């Protein structure tokens, strides 16, 4: 027997014969089963490599009832996704973990458009996914519950918003409250006395937590709350919000922006108002994305471990898939201040 099919491709039988194991054992190894001894597993993998055998993913799916695909879903517009480096960093971390497990990562941008959402839900509920990572959800988004009710495990990037929290959900988040407190503490220690904040959308838990941290730390220092304005996590929104804050209180001497893009917008608005950073107004952002380093002046910011968040999201989802979809304990990753010239 040649051990090859009519097109000359190696077969599962030829791998098993070269490895000296049964066809069933070879099939279990190549389908990812852990119920095979290390010697047999190593022999099968070596034989598969020598014969250049490639597992038929469709056939493996029939055996395992798994698609070997997970989705990375961003609940924002395409413009927002491509403008904010946060998403690409989290995606980078998740992709590395998924690739090491020989699975496919399906990427989807799902904004508020009903047609987009319905298309994704049909795909997800049609058996094409083993699980989904959901990023940047707003408000009481029904998508996590719909997927879970259909037996598709989900992990959220960020703490669930108020109503979502009623359903047990696995999530990974940064210490948003602690990070915002550290930003205000730094500004107060530098002698700033009228501190404002630019928030993200307040239908997102991360934005709410950063506002809460801002206000909690203000209360611990002899400083004035100079107000808040919504900057929608964009540069344009940050510039507009900072202009509004300066118009309402020209004596503002510091601002904490809830992400780096808004902080860059704030830098622009301060310059347009004829004031200097940091001499007249200190600026602190949140994320420590690449834009923080290239900003003028370079941005002091709260670093959240974005790539590590992606890795943790993927790891928790794969664990959840392995254990029958049971939600797992949330993971909160630490943040830290990175000092640069803006504050």
Short mmCIF file of C-alpha atoms in Angstrom, two decimals:
data_model
loop_
_atom_site.label_atom_id
_atom_site.label_comp_id
_atom_site.label_asym_id
_atom_site.label_seq_id
_atom_site.Cartn_x
_atom_site.Cartn_y
_atom_site.Cartn_z
CA UNK A 1 0.00 0.00 0.00
CA UNK A 2 1.29 3.44 -0.89
CA UNK A 3 -0.61 5.12 1.93
CA UNK A 4 -1.70 7.87 -0.46
CA UNK A 5 -4.98 8.67 -2.15
CA UNK A 6 -5.47 8.88 -5.90
CA UNK A 7 -4.01 12.38 -5.98
CA UNK A 8 -0.84 11.31 -4.17
CA UNK A 9 -1.78 12.97 -0.88
CA UNK A 10 -0.81 11.15 2.34
CA UNK A 11 -3.69 9.54 4.22
CA UNK A 12 -4.48 8.99 7.88
CA UNK A 13 -3.70 5.28 7.36
CA UNK A 14 -0.19 6.07 6.11
CA UNK A 15 0.47 8.31 9.11
CA UNK A 16 -0.73 5.58 11.49
CA UNK A 17 1.42 2.94 9.75
CA UNK A 18 4.58 5.04 9.87
CA UNK A 19 3.96 5.92 13.52
CA UNK A 20 3.24 2.28 14.45
CA UNK A 21 -0.16 3.05 15.96
CA UNK A 22 -3.77 2.34 15.06
CA UNK A 23 -5.75 4.55 12.72
CA UNK A 24 -7.99 5.53 15.67
CA UNK A 25 -5.00 6.65 17.75
CA UNK A 26 -3.61 8.69 14.88
CA UNK A 27 -7.03 10.27 14.38
CA UNK A 28 -7.28 11.23 18.05
CA UNK A 29 -3.85 12.88 18.02
CA UNK A 30 -4.54 14.82 14.84
CA UNK A 31 -7.96 15.96 16.09
CA UNK A 32 -6.32 17.54 19.14
CA UNK A 33 -7.32 14.97 21.76
CA UNK A 34 -5.28 14.89 24.96
CA UNK A 35 -6.27 11.27 25.73
CA UNK A 36 -3.21 9.81 24.04
CA UNK A 37 0.13 8.96 25.65
CA UNK A 38 3.08 11.25 24.95
CA UNK A 39 5.10 8.60 23.06
CA UNK A 40 2.23 7.78 20.68
CA UNK A 41 1.44 11.47 20.25
CA UNK A 42 5.04 12.33 19.39
CA UNK A 43 5.25 9.43 16.94
CA UNK A 44 2.06 10.47 15.14
CA UNK A 45 3.11 14.13 14.91
CA UNK A 46 6.54 13.12 13.59
CA UNK A 47 4.98 10.83 11.00
CA UNK A 48 2.52 13.51 9.92
CA UNK A 49 5.36 16.00 9.51
CA UNK A 50 7.48 13.54 7.52
CA UNK A 51 4.62 12.70 5.17
CA UNK A 52 3.43 16.34 4.96
CA UNK A 53 0.01 15.21 6.12
CA UNK A 54 -2.55 18.00 6.54
CA UNK A 55 -5.65 17.31 8.63
CA UNK A 56 -8.92 17.67 6.76
CA UNK A 57 -10.54 20.33 8.93
CA UNK A 58 -14.05 19.59 7.65
CA UNK A 59 -13.72 15.91 8.49
CA UNK A 60 -12.30 16.71 11.91
CA UNK A 61 -15.28 19.01 12.57
CA UNK A 62 -17.66 16.14 11.82
CA UNK A 63 -15.88 13.96 14.38
CA UNK A 64 -15.51 16.55 17.13
CA UNK A 65 -18.67 18.58 16.46
CA UNK A 66 -16.44 21.64 16.63
CA UNK A 67 -15.78 24.28 13.97
CA UNK A 68 -12.28 25.11 15.28
CA UNK A 69 -13.13 28.78 14.74
CA UNK A 70 -13.75 31.59 17.20
CA UNK A 71 -14.88 35.14 16.46
CA UNK A 72 -13.33 38.44 17.50
CA UNK A 73 -16.23 40.86 17.36
CA UNK A 74 -15.90 44.64 17.73
CA UNK A 75 -19.21 46.41 18.35
CA UNK A 76 -18.15 49.65 16.65
CA UNK A 77 -18.11 51.17 13.19
CA UNK A 78 -15.23 50.37 10.83
CA UNK A 79 -14.03 53.98 11.11
CA UNK A 80 -13.82 53.70 14.88
CA UNK A 81 -12.06 50.34 14.71
CA UNK A 82 -9.33 51.49 12.34
CA UNK A 83 -8.83 54.82 14.14
CA UNK A 84 -8.24 53.40 17.63
CA UNK A 85 -5.03 51.36 18.17
CA UNK A 86 -6.59 49.77 21.26
CA UNK A 87 -8.50 47.28 19.10
CA UNK A 88 -5.53 46.14 17.02
CA UNK A 89 -3.46 45.52 20.15
CA UNK A 90 -6.14 43.38 21.79
CA UNK A 91 -6.67 41.54 18.49
CA UNK A 92 -2.93 40.92 18.22
CA UNK A 93 -2.84 39.28 21.64
CA UNK A 94 -5.90 37.12 20.97
CA UNK A 95 -4.67 35.98 17.56
CA UNK A 96 -1.37 34.70 18.98
CA UNK A 97 -3.15 32.39 21.43
CA UNK A 98 -5.71 31.15 18.91
CA UNK A 99 -3.03 30.41 16.30
CA UNK A 100 -1.02 28.34 18.77
CA UNK A 101 -4.10 26.16 19.27
CA UNK A 102 -4.43 25.55 15.50
CA UNK A 103 -7.76 27.36 15.33
CA UNK A 104 -9.15 30.05 13.05
CA UNK A 105 -9.87 33.57 14.27
CA UNK A 106 -12.83 35.14 12.46
CA UNK A 107 -12.89 38.93 12.67
CA UNK A 108 -16.11 40.95 12.54
CA UNK A 109 -17.01 44.62 12.97
CA UNK A 110 -20.64 44.83 14.06
CA UNK A 111 -21.97 48.37 14.52
CA UNK A 112 -25.51 49.36 15.45
CA UNK A 113 -26.75 48.45 11.96
CA UNK A 114 -29.43 45.74 12.29
CA UNK A 115 -28.50 44.09 8.98
CA UNK A 116 -24.86 43.65 10.06
CA UNK A 117 -25.89 42.19 13.40
CA UNK A 118 -28.43 39.81 11.92
CA UNK A 119 -25.86 38.58 9.40
CA UNK A 120 -23.34 37.89 12.15
CA UNK A 121 -25.90 36.21 14.39
CA UNK A 122 -26.99 33.89 11.55
CA UNK A 123 -23.35 32.96 11.00
CA UNK A 124 -22.67 32.39 14.72
CA UNK A 125 -25.85 30.44 15.36
CA UNK A 126 -25.37 28.32 12.24
CA UNK A 127 -22.67 26.22 13.90
CA UNK A 128 -19.73 28.07 12.37
CA UNK A 129 -18.20 29.19 15.69
CA UNK A 130 -17.04 27.49 18.86
CA UNK A 131 -17.07 30.78 20.77
CA UNK A 132 -16.76 34.57 20.53
CA UNK A 133 -14.71 37.38 22.04
CA UNK A 134 -16.90 40.50 22.25
CA UNK A 135 -15.19 43.89 22.40
CA UNK A 136 -16.50 47.43 23.01
CA UNK A 137 -20.12 46.62 23.79
CA UNK A 138 -22.42 49.54 24.53
CA UNK A 139 -25.31 49.60 26.98
CA UNK A 140 -27.46 46.54 27.43
CA UNK A 141 -26.32 44.90 24.19
CA UNK A 142 -28.32 41.65 23.72
CA UNK A 143 -25.61 39.91 21.67
CA UNK A 144 -23.86 38.10 24.58
CA UNK A 145 -27.12 36.62 25.84
CA UNK A 146 -28.27 35.57 22.38
CA UNK A 147 -25.05 33.73 21.75
CA UNK A 148 -25.00 32.09 25.17
CA UNK A 149 -28.65 31.03 24.87
CA UNK A 150 -27.70 29.33 21.59
CA UNK A 151 -24.83 27.47 23.24
CA UNK A 152 -22.01 29.67 21.92
CA UNK A 153 -19.55 30.53 24.74
CA UNK A 154 -18.60 34.21 24.98
CA UNK A 155 -15.96 36.28 26.75
CA UNK A 156 -16.26 40.05 27.05
CA UNK A 157 -13.50 42.62 26.85
CA UNK A 158 -14.57 44.94 29.64
CA UNK A 159 -16.91 44.64 32.58
CA UNK A 160 -20.52 44.00 31.53
CA UNK A 161 -22.78 47.05 31.63
CA UNK A 162 -25.51 47.21 34.28
CA UNK A 163 -28.19 44.94 32.79
CA UNK A 164 -25.73 42.52 31.18
CA UNK A 165 -24.35 41.82 34.64
CA UNK A 166 -27.56 39.96 35.54
CA UNK A 167 -26.39 37.11 33.30
CA UNK A 168 -23.19 35.30 34.35
CA UNK A 169 -20.57 36.37 31.82
CA UNK A 170 -16.83 35.80 31.65
CA UNK A 171 -14.89 39.01 31.13
CA UNK A 172 -11.41 40.52 31.15
CA UNK A 173 -10.88 44.15 32.13
CA UNK A 174 -8.21 46.59 33.20
CA UNK A 175 -8.25 48.31 36.58
CA UNK A 176 -10.03 51.36 35.23
CA UNK A 177 -10.91 52.84 38.61
CA UNK A 178 -7.39 52.44 39.96
CA UNK A 179 -5.84 53.81 36.78
CA UNK A 180 -7.98 56.95 36.85
CA UNK A 181 -7.20 57.45 40.54
CA UNK A 182 -3.46 57.21 39.81
CA UNK A 183 -3.79 59.85 37.08
CA UNK A 184 -5.54 62.32 39.38
CA UNK A 185 -3.11 61.56 42.20
CA UNK A 186 -0.16 62.40 39.97
CA UNK A 187 -1.75 65.69 38.88
CA UNK A 188 -2.57 66.68 42.47
CA UNK A 189 0.95 65.85 43.62
CA UNK A 190 2.27 68.15 40.88
CA UNK A 191 0.30 71.03 42.37
CA UNK A 192 -2.60 71.10 39.92
CA UNK A 193 -5.70 72.55 41.57
CA UNK A 194 -8.47 72.70 38.93
CA UNK A 195 -8.69 69.28 37.27
CA UNK A 196 -11.24 68.31 34.61
CA UNK A 197 -11.95 65.03 32.83
CA UNK A 198 -12.93 64.04 29.30
CA UNK A 199 -15.03 60.89 29.42
CA UNK A 200 -15.72 58.16 26.96
CA UNK A 201 -19.33 57.16 26.14
CA UNK A 202 -21.14 56.67 29.42
CA UNK A 203 -23.04 53.64 28.13
CA UNK A 204 -19.76 51.71 28.51
CA UNK A 205 -18.58 50.31 31.84
CA UNK A 206 -14.94 51.37 31.24
CA UNK A 207 -15.98 55.01 30.84
CA UNK A 208 -18.12 54.92 33.97
CA UNK A 209 -15.34 53.29 36.00
CA UNK A 210 -12.79 55.91 34.89
CA UNK A 211 -15.13 58.73 35.90
CA UNK A 212 -15.70 57.04 39.25
CA UNK A 213 -11.95 56.75 39.82
CA UNK A 214 -11.45 60.39 38.83
CA UNK A 215 -14.04 61.64 41.32
CA UNK A 216 -12.95 59.32 44.12
CA UNK A 217 -9.35 60.56 43.97
CA UNK A 218 -10.40 64.22 43.68
CA UNK A 219 -12.18 63.83 47.01
CA UNK A 220 -8.89 62.80 48.64
CA UNK A 221 -7.09 66.01 47.67
CA UNK A 222 -7.60 69.74 48.08
CA UNK A 223 -8.45 70.27 44.42
CA UNK A 224 -11.44 71.56 42.44
CA UNK A 225 -13.50 69.34 40.16
CA UNK A 226 -13.37 71.49 37.02
CA UNK A 227 -16.06 69.50 35.29
CA UNK A 228 -16.41 66.78 32.67
CA UNK A 229 -17.24 66.55 28.97
CA UNK A 230 -17.92 63.57 26.72
CA UNK A 231 -15.24 63.05 24.08
CA UNK A 232 -16.54 59.76 22.54
CA UNK A 233 -13.03 58.15 22.53
CA UNK A 234 -11.95 60.04 19.36
CA UNK A 235 -9.39 62.77 18.66
CA UNK A 236 -12.08 65.06 17.27
CA UNK A 237 -14.28 64.41 20.29
CA UNK A 238 -11.40 65.09 22.67
CA UNK A 239 -10.57 68.40 20.98
CA UNK A 240 -14.21 69.51 21.10
CA UNK A 241 -14.61 68.45 24.74
CA UNK A 242 -11.43 70.27 25.82
CA UNK A 243 -12.52 73.45 24.03
CA UNK A 244 -15.85 73.29 25.87
CA UNK A 245 -14.13 72.76 29.22
CA UNK A 246 -11.78 75.72 28.71
CA UNK A 247 -14.66 77.93 27.63
CA UNK A 248 -16.58 77.00 30.81
CA UNK A 249 -13.57 77.37 33.12
CA UNK A 250 -10.51 79.18 31.71
CA UNK A 251 -8.61 78.46 34.95
CA UNK A 252 -8.41 74.70 34.37
CA UNK A 253 -4.80 73.62 34.91
CA UNK A 254 -5.08 69.86 34.26
CA UNK A 255 -7.23 67.32 32.46
CA UNK A 256 -7.52 63.54 32.59
CA UNK A 257 -8.79 62.09 29.31
CA UNK A 258 -10.24 58.58 29.39
CA UNK A 259 -8.17 57.43 26.40
CA UNK A 260 -5.08 58.56 24.48
CA UNK A 261 -6.96 59.64 21.36
CA UNK A 262 -9.05 62.12 23.36
CA UNK A 263 -5.91 63.27 25.19
CA UNK A 264 -4.29 64.08 21.83
CA UNK A 265 -7.41 66.06 20.92
CA UNK A 266 -7.12 67.88 24.24
CA UNK A 267 -3.49 68.80 23.44
CA UNK A 268 -4.68 70.34 20.18
CA UNK A 269 -7.45 72.34 21.89
CA UNK A 270 -5.09 73.66 24.55
CA UNK A 271 -2.66 74.90 21.90
CA UNK A 272 -5.51 76.44 19.90
CA UNK A 273 -6.53 78.34 23.04
CA UNK A 274 -3.04 79.82 23.24
CA UNK A 275 -2.01 77.86 26.31
CA UNK A 276 1.01 75.66 26.91
CA UNK A 277 1.31 71.98 27.87
CA UNK A 278 2.31 71.21 30.57
CA UNK A 279 3.15 74.72 31.88
CA UNK A 280 -0.45 75.98 31.80
CA UNK A 281 -2.44 72.77 31.43
CA UNK A 282 -1.19 69.25 32.21
CA UNK A 283 -2.75 66.39 30.20
CA UNK A 284 -2.95 62.69 31.10
CA UNK A 285 -4.44 59.99 28.85
CA UNK A 286 -5.31 56.31 29.22
CA UNK A 287 -4.08 53.25 27.23
CA UNK A 288 -0.40 53.94 26.44
CA UNK A 289 -0.96 53.33 22.75
CA UNK A 290 1.60 54.20 20.07
CA UNK A 291 0.02 57.64 19.61
CA UNK A 292 1.00 58.56 23.16
CA UNK A 293 4.70 58.42 22.25
CA UNK A 294 4.33 60.38 19.00
CA UNK A 295 2.12 63.11 20.48
CA UNK A 296 3.52 66.63 20.88
CA UNK A 297 4.47 66.76 23.65
CA UNK A 298 4.67 63.00 24.38
CA UNK A 299 1.75 61.96 26.50
CA UNK A 300 1.75 60.97 30.14
CA UNK A 301 -0.80 58.18 30.30
CA UNK A 302 -2.22 55.23 32.21
CA UNK A 303 -0.93 52.02 30.63
CA UNK A 304 -3.32 49.13 30.33
CA UNK A 305 -1.84 45.84 29.06
CA UNK A 306 -3.78 45.64 25.79
CA UNK A 307 -1.91 42.73 24.19
CA UNK A 308 -2.09 40.78 27.45
CA UNK A 309 -5.82 41.49 27.59
CA UNK A 310 -6.18 39.87 24.17
CA UNK A 311 -4.18 36.84 25.25
CA UNK A 312 -6.24 36.46 28.41
CA UNK A 313 -9.53 36.82 26.52
CA UNK A 314 -8.56 34.05 24.10
CA UNK A 315 -7.23 31.79 26.86
CA UNK A 316 -10.40 32.12 28.94
CA UNK A 317 -12.59 31.48 25.91
CA UNK A 318 -10.66 28.35 24.93
CA UNK A 319 -10.87 27.11 28.54
CA UNK A 320 -14.59 27.81 28.54
CA UNK A 321 -15.06 25.88 25.28
CA UNK A 322 -13.11 22.94 26.71
CA UNK A 323 -15.23 22.89 29.86
CA UNK A 324 -18.63 22.91 28.22
CA UNK A 325 -19.23 26.66 28.07
CA UNK A 326 -19.37 27.29 31.81
CA UNK A 327 -18.66 31.00 32.61
CA UNK A 328 -15.44 31.59 34.50
CA UNK A 329 -14.26 34.11 37.07
CA UNK A 330 -13.46 37.57 35.66
CA UNK A 331 -9.85 38.72 35.32
CA UNK A 332 -8.86 42.31 36.16
CA UNK A 333 -5.42 43.30 34.88
CA UNK A 334 -3.33 46.02 36.57
CA UNK A 335 -2.64 49.48 35.18
CA UNK A 336 0.27 51.84 35.75
CA UNK A 337 1.22 55.47 35.08
CA UNK A 338 3.76 56.14 32.34
CA UNK A 339 5.39 59.55 32.80
CA UNK A 340 6.16 61.69 29.76
CA UNK A 341 6.27 65.41 28.99
CA UNK A 342 2.53 66.31 29.01
CA UNK A 343 2.27 66.10 32.81
#
